[in-house]
PDB file of C-alpha atoms in Angstrom:
ATOM      1  CA  MET A   1     -27.808   4.085 -10.359  1.00 84.00           C
ATOM      2  CA  ARG A   2     -28.601   7.487  -8.875  1.00 94.00           C
ATOM      3  CA  GLU A   3     -25.784  10.036  -8.755  1.00 95.00           C
ATOM      4  CA  GLU A   4     -25.968  10.168  -4.945  1.00 95.00           C
ATOM      5  CA  ASP A   5     -25.502   6.404  -4.665  1.00 96.00           C
ATOM      6  CA  LEU A   6     -22.612   6.423  -7.114  1.00 96.00           C
ATOM      7  CA  ASP A   7     -20.956   9.320  -5.272  1.00 97.00           C
ATOM      8  CA  TRP A   8     -21.313   7.425  -1.985  1.00 97.00           C
ATOM      9  CA  ASP A   9     -19.693   4.326  -3.526  1.00 97.00           C
ATOM     10  CA  VAL A  10     -16.865   6.357  -5.072  1.00 97.00           C
ATOM     11  CA  TYR A  11     -16.268   8.175  -1.779  1.00 98.00           C
ATOM     12  CA  HIS A  12     -15.922   4.857   0.067  1.00 97.00           C
ATOM     13  CA  ILE A  13     -13.539   3.470  -2.550  1.00 97.00           C
ATOM     14  CA  ILE A  14     -11.359   6.565  -2.127  1.00 98.00           C
ATOM     15  CA  ALA A  15     -11.552   6.339   1.678  1.00 97.00           C
ATOM     16  CA  MET A  16     -10.535   2.668   1.681  1.00 97.00           C
ATOM     17  CA  ASN A  17      -7.518   3.338  -0.549  1.00 95.00           C
ATOM     18  CA  GLY A  18      -6.295   6.610   0.952  1.00 89.00           C
ATOM     19  CA  HIS A  19      -4.990   8.071  -2.308  1.00 93.00           C
ATOM     20  CA  ILE A  20      -6.189   6.748  -5.644  1.00 97.00           C
ATOM     21  CA  THR A  21      -6.128   7.803  -9.291  1.00 96.00           C
ATOM     22  CA  VAL A  22      -9.224   8.227 -11.437  1.00 95.00           C
ATOM     23  CA  ASP A  23      -8.074   5.300 -13.596  1.00 96.00           C
ATOM     24  CA  GLU A  24      -7.953   3.079 -10.510  1.00 97.00           C
ATOM     25  CA  LEU A  25     -11.433   4.289  -9.514  1.00 96.00           C
ATOM     26  CA  VAL A  26     -12.715   3.342 -12.965  1.00 96.00           C
ATOM     27  CA  ALA A  27     -11.200  -0.142 -12.692  1.00 97.00           C
ATOM     28  CA  ILE A  28     -12.515  -0.790  -9.172  1.00 96.00           C
ATOM     29  CA  SER A  29     -16.010   0.632  -9.715  1.00 95.00           C
ATOM     30  CA  ASN A  30     -16.604  -0.830 -13.200  1.00 95.00           C
ATOM     31  CA  GLN A  31     -18.101   2.505 -14.270  1.00 96.00           C
ATOM     32  CA  PRO A  32     -17.202   4.547 -17.372  1.00 97.00           C
ATOM     33  CA  GLU A  33     -14.475   7.153 -16.945  1.00 96.00           C
ATOM     34  CA  THR A  34     -16.857  10.042 -17.680  1.00 97.00           C
ATOM     35  CA  VAL A  35     -19.234   8.881 -14.934  1.00 97.00           C
ATOM     36  CA  ILE A  36     -16.400   8.628 -12.399  1.00 97.00           C
ATOM     37  CA  ALA A  37     -14.975  12.002 -13.469  1.00 96.00           C
ATOM     38  CA  ASP A  38     -18.393  13.614 -12.913  1.00 97.00           C
ATOM     39  CA  SER A  39     -18.655  11.966  -9.491  1.00 98.00           C
ATOM     40  CA  VAL A  40     -15.194  13.219  -8.514  1.00 97.00           C
ATOM     41  CA  VAL A  41     -16.195  16.763  -9.513  1.00 97.00           C
ATOM     42  CA  ARG A  42     -19.363  16.554  -7.377  1.00 98.00           C
ATOM     43  CA  LEU A  43     -17.477  15.163  -4.369  1.00 98.00           C
ATOM     44  CA  GLU A  44     -14.812  17.847  -4.692  1.00 95.00           C
ATOM     45  CA  ARG A  45     -17.446  20.583  -4.996  1.00 95.00           C
ATOM     46  CA  ARG A  46     -19.032  19.311  -1.758  1.00 95.00           C
ATOM     47  CA  PHE A  47     -15.660  19.473   0.041  1.00 94.00           C
ATOM     48  CA  LEU A  48     -15.452  15.713   0.615  1.00 96.00           C
ATOM     49  CA  ILE A  49     -12.356  14.965  -1.475  1.00 97.00           C
ATOM     50  CA  ALA A  50      -9.382  16.842  -2.926  1.00 95.00           C
ATOM     51  CA  ARG A  51      -7.321  16.327  -6.050  1.00 92.00           C
ATOM     52  CA  THR A  52      -3.652  15.707  -5.362  1.00 89.00           C
ATOM     53  CA  GLY A  53      -1.651  15.581  -8.551  1.00 86.00           C
ATOM     54  CA  ALA A  54      -2.971  12.665 -10.593  1.00 87.00           C
ATOM     55  CA  GLY A  55      -5.099  11.276  -7.782  1.00 94.00           C
ATOM     56  CA  VAL A  56      -7.743  12.114  -5.226  1.00 97.00           C
ATOM     57  CA  ARG A  57      -7.987  11.703  -1.468  1.00 96.00           C
ATOM     58  CA  VAL A  58     -10.617  12.106   1.237  1.00 97.00           C
ATOM     59  CA  LEU A  59     -10.532  15.387   3.176  1.00 96.00           C
ATOM     60  CA  SER A  60     -10.501  15.391   6.958  1.00 94.00           C
ATOM     61  CA  VAL A  61     -13.377  17.148   8.716  1.00 94.00           C
ATOM     62  CA  GLN A  62     -11.066  20.057   9.556  1.00 92.00           C
ATOM     63  CA  GLU A  63      -9.895  20.411   5.949  1.00 90.00           C
ATOM     64  CA  SER A  64     -13.462  20.247   4.701  1.00 91.00           C
ATOM     65  CA  ILE A  65     -14.604  22.999   7.077  1.00 88.00           C
ATOM     66  CA  ALA A  66     -11.590  25.186   6.271  1.00 86.00           C
ATOM     67  CA  ARG A  67     -12.125  24.848   2.514  1.00 85.00           C
ATOM     68  CA  CYS A  68     -15.819  25.622   2.890  1.00 86.00           C
ATOM     69  CA  GLN A  69     -15.064  28.720   4.955  1.00 83.00           C
ATOM     70  CA  LEU A  70     -12.438  29.887   2.469  1.00 80.00           C
ATOM     71  CA  GLN A  71     -14.863  29.394  -0.395  1.00 79.00           C
ATOM     72  CA  TYR A  72     -17.952  31.013   1.105  1.00 80.00           C
ATOM     73  CA  CYS A  73     -17.102  33.004   4.222  1.00 72.00           C
ATOM     74  CA  MET A  74     -13.653  34.508   3.860  1.00 63.00           C
ATOM     75  CA  ASP A  75     -11.983  37.166   1.749  1.00 67.00           C
ATOM     76  CA  ASP A  76     -11.766  36.329  -1.963  1.00 73.00           C
ATOM     77  CA  ARG A  77      -8.018  36.925  -1.825  1.00 77.00           C
ATOM     78  CA  LEU A  78      -7.393  33.710   0.130  1.00 76.00           C
ATOM     79  CA  VAL A  79      -6.974  30.295  -1.444  1.00 77.00           C
ATOM     80  CA  MET A  80      -5.928  26.852  -0.151  1.00 75.00           C
ATOM     81  CA  GLU A  81      -3.172  25.060  -2.068  1.00 76.00           C
ATOM     82  CA  ASN A  82      -1.819  21.708  -0.903  1.00 73.00           C
ATOM     83  CA  GLY A  83      -3.242  22.288   2.573  1.00 72.00           C
ATOM     84  CA  VAL A  84      -1.686  25.756   2.923  1.00 79.00           C
ATOM     85  CA  ILE A  85      -3.788  28.933   3.057  1.00 79.00           C
ATOM     86  CA  LYS A  86      -2.225  31.528   0.739  1.00 81.00           C
ATOM     87  CA  VAL A  87      -3.034  34.946  -0.674  1.00 82.00           C
ATOM     88  CA  ARG A  88      -4.299  34.510  -4.231  1.00 77.00           C
ATOM     89  CA  PRO A  89      -1.608  35.541  -6.737  1.00 77.00           C
ATOM     90  CA  GLY A  90      -2.321  38.920  -8.304  1.00 73.00           C
ATOM     91  CA  SER A  91      -4.643  40.156  -5.557  1.00 64.00           C
ATOM     92  CA  GLU A  92      -3.946  43.572  -4.096  1.00 62.00           C
ATOM     93  CA  ARG A  93      -3.434  44.079  -0.375  1.00 57.00           C
ATOM     94  CA  ASP A  94      -5.739  46.345   1.592  1.00 48.00           C
ATOM     95  CA  SER A  95      -4.162  49.698   2.367  1.00 40.00           C
ATOM     96  CA  ARG A  96      -5.171  50.069   6.012  1.00 43.00           C
TER      97      ARG A  96
END
């Protein structure tokens, strides 16, 4: 199975369950844990899902756009944690 097809299947499993652990994804998909872990990393890197504690969940369109903007368009001092935009710990403030 191509990675893109697997990622699509994993994404839909997550979407149907709301919040799901990697172990549950492995059981439902009948794929090895390493394959599912790699898929989760790819989906997270593409701003489609987010890790929440031991599990993962699908991001809303708004969350996906905000995370993408924070990653690529905004100041490096900003980070999103649990849906809250924060100043990265240890970063210095501009002296304007």
